[in-house]
mmCIF file of C-alpha atoms in Angstrom:
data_model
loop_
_atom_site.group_PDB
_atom_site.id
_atom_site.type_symbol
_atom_site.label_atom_id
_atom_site.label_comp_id
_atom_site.label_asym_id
_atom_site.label_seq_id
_atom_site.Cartn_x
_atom_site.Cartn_y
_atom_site.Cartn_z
ATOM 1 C CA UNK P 1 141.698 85.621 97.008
ATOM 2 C CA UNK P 2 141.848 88.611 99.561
ATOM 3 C CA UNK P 3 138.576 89.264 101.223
ATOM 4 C CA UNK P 4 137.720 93.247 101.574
ATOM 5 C CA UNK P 5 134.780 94.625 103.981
ATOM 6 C CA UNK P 6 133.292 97.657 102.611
ATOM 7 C CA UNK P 7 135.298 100.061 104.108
ATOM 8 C CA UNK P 8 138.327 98.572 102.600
ATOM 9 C CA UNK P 9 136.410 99.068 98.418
ATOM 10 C CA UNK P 10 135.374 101.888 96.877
ATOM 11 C CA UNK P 11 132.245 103.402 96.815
ATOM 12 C CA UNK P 12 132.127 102.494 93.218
ATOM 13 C CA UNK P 13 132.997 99.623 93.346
ATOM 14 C CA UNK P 14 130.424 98.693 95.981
ATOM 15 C CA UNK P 15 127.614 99.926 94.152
ATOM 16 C CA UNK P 16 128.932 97.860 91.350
ATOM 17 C CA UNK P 17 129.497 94.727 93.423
ATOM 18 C CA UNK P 18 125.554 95.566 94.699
ATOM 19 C CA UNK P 19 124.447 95.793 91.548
ATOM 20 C CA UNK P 20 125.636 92.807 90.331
ATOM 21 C CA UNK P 21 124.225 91.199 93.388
ATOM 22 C CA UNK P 22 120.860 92.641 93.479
ATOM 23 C CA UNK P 23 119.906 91.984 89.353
ATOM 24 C CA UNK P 24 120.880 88.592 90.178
ATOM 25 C CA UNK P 25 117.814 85.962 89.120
ATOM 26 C CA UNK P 26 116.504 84.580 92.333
ATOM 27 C CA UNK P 27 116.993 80.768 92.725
ATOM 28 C CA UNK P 28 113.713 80.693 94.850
ATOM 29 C CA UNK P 29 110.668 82.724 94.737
ATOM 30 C CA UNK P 30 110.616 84.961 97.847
ATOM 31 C CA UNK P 31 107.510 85.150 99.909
ATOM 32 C CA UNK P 32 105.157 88.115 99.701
ATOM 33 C CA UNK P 33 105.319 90.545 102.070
ATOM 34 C CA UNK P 34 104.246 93.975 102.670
ATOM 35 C CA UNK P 35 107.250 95.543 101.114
ATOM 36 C CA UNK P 36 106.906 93.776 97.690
ATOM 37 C CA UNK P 37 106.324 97.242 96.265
ATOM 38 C CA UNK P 38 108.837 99.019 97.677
ATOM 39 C CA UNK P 39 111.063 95.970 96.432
ATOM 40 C CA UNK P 40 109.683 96.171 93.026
ATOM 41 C CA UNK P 41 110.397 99.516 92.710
ATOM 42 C CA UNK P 42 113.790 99.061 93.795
ATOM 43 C CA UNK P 43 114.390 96.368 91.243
ATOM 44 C CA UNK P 44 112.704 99.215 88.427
ATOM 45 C CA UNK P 45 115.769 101.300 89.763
ATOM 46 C CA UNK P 46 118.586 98.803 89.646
ATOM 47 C CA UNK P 47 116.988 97.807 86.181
ATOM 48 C CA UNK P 48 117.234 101.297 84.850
ATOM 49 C CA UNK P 49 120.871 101.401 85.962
ATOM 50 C CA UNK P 50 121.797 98.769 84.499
ATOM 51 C CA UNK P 51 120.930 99.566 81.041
ATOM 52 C CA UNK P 52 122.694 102.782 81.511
ATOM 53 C CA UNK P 53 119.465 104.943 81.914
ATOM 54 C CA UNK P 54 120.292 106.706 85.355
ATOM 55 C CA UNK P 55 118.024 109.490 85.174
ATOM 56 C CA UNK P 56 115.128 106.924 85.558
ATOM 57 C CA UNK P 57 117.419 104.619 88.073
ATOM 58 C CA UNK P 58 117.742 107.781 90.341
ATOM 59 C CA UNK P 59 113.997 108.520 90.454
ATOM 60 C CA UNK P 60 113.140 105.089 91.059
ATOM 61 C CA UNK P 61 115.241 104.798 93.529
ATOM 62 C CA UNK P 62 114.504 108.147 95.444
ATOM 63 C CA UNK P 63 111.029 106.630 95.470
ATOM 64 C CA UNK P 64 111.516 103.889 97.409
ATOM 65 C CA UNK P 65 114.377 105.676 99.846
ATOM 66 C CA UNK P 66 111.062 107.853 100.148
ATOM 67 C CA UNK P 67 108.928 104.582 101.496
ATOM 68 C CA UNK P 68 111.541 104.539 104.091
ATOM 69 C CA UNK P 69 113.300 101.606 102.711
ATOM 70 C CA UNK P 70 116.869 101.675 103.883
ATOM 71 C CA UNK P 71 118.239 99.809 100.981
ATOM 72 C CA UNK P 72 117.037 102.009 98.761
ATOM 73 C CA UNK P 73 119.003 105.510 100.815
ATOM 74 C CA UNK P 74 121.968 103.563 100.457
ATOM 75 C CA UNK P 75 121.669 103.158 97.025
ATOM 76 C CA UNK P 76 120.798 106.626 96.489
ATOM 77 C CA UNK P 77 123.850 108.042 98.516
ATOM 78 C CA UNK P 78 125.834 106.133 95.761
ATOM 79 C CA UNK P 79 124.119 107.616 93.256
ATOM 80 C CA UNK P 80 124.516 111.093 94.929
ATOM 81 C CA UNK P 81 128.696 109.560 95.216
ATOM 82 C CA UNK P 82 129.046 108.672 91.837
ATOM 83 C CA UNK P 83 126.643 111.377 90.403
ATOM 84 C CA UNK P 84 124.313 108.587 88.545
ATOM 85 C CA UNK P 85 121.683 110.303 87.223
ATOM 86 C CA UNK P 86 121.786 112.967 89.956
ATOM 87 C CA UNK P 87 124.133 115.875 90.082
ATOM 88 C CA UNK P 88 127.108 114.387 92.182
ATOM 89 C CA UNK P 89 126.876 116.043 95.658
ATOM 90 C CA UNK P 90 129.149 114.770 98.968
ATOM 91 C CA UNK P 91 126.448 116.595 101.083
ATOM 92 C CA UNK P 92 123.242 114.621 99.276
ATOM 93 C CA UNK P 93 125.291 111.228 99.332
ATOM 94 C CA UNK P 94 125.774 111.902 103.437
ATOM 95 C CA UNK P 95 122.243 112.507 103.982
ATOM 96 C CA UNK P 96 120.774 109.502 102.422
ATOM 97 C CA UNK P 97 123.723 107.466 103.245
ATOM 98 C CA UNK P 98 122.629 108.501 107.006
ATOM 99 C CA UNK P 99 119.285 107.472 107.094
ATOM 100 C CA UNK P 100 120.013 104.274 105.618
ATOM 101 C CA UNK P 101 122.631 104.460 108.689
ATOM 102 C CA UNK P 102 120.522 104.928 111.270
ATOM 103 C CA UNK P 103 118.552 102.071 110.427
ATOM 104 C CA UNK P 104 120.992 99.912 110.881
ATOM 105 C CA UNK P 105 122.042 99.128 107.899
ATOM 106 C CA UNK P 106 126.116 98.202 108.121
ATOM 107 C CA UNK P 107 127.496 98.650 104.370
ATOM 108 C CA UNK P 108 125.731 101.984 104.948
ATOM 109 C CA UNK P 109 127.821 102.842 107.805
ATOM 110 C CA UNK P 110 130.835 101.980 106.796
ATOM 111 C CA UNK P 111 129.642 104.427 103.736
ATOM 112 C CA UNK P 112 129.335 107.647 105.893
ATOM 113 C CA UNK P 113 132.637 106.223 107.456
ATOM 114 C CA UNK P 114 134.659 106.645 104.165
ATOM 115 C CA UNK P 115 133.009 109.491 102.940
ATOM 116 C CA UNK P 116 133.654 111.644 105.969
ATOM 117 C CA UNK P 117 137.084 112.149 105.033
ATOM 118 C CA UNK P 118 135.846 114.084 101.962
ATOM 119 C CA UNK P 119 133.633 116.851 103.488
ATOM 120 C CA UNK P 120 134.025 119.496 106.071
ATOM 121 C CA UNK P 121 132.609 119.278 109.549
ATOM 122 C CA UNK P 122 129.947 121.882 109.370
ATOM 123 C CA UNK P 123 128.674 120.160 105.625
ATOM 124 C CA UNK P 124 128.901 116.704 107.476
ATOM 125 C CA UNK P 125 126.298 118.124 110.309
ATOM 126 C CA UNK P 126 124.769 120.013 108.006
ATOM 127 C CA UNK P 127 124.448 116.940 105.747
ATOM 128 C CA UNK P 128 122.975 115.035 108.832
ATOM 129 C CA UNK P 129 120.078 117.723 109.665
ATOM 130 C CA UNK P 130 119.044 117.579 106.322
ATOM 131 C CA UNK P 131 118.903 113.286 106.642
ATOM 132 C CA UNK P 132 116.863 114.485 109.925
ATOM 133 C CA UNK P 133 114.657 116.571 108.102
ATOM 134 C CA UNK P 134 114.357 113.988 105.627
ATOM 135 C CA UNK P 135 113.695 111.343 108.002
ATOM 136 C CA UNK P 136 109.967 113.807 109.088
ATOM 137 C CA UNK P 137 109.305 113.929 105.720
ATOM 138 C CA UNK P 138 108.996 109.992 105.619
ATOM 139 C CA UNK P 139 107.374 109.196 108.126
ATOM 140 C CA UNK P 140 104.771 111.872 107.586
ATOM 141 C CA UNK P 141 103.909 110.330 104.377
ATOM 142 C CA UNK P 142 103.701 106.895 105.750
ATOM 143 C CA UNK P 143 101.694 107.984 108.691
ATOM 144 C CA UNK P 144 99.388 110.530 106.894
ATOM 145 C CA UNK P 145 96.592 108.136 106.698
ATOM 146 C CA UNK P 146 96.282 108.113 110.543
ATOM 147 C CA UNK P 147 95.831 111.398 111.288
ATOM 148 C CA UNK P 148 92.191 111.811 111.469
ATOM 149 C CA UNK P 149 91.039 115.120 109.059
ATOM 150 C CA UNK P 150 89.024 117.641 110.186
ATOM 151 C CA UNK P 151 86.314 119.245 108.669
ATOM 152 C CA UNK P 152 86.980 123.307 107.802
ATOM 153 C CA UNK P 153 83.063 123.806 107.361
ATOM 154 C CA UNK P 154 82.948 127.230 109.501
#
């Protein structure tokens, strides 16, 4: 049986090889962990998916790609690939695939290395200053408990 990395498949068929992967039963309970939730919610999406309801799969997903899991933007950017449950955009696809990218997260990588070949320069960029922007929108919501308020009582 030939081996393929992910640069080698599909996009398609990566998501489907993930998918089949990730609704796999566990043999072994996993410990519990701070992102339990964000892993949960994942697992809503890839549920959703998989009984062909992508509308809900996409905003399940986009949730958790929100937390900041990187999982979760790679996922998405297949969504935004194969247009599951979100209008099928090259430009949305490179932006999450990006900042699942940036995290260090290969098969996303390899992702944005495929796709490239199917947008223009100036979308690509543009694609990755939206990921940027993207990226500030996360972490503001993660953080936004730290900043201390102030009170407007003038």
């Amino acid at each position: 049986m030939l081996k393929t990395t992910p640069c080698e498949q599909d996009l398609e068929q990566q998501l489907d090889n993930i998918l089949g992967f990730v609704t796999q039963p566990e043999s072994s309970p996993a410990p519990i962990d701070n992102k339990k939730d964000e892993q949960s919610t994942i697992n809503k999406a890839l549920y959703y998916l998989k009984n062909n309801q992508a509308p809900l799969a996409a905003k399940w997903m986009r949730l958790a790609a929100m937390a900041g899991n990187h999982r979760a933007q790679f996922y998405l950017g297949l969504f935004f690939v194969k247009g599951e449950g979100v209008p099928q955009s090259v430009f949305h696809a490179v932006a999450w695939l990006s900042l699942a990218s940036s995290q260090g997260y290969a098969p996303a990588t390899a992702a944005v290395t495929d796709i490239r070949k199917h947008i223009e320069t100036k979308r690509f960029k543009d694609a990755q200053c939206y990921a940027a922007s993207l990226y500030e929108q996360i972490h503001q919501l993660q953080f936004l408990h730290l900043i201390p308020r102030t009170s407007t009582s003038d």
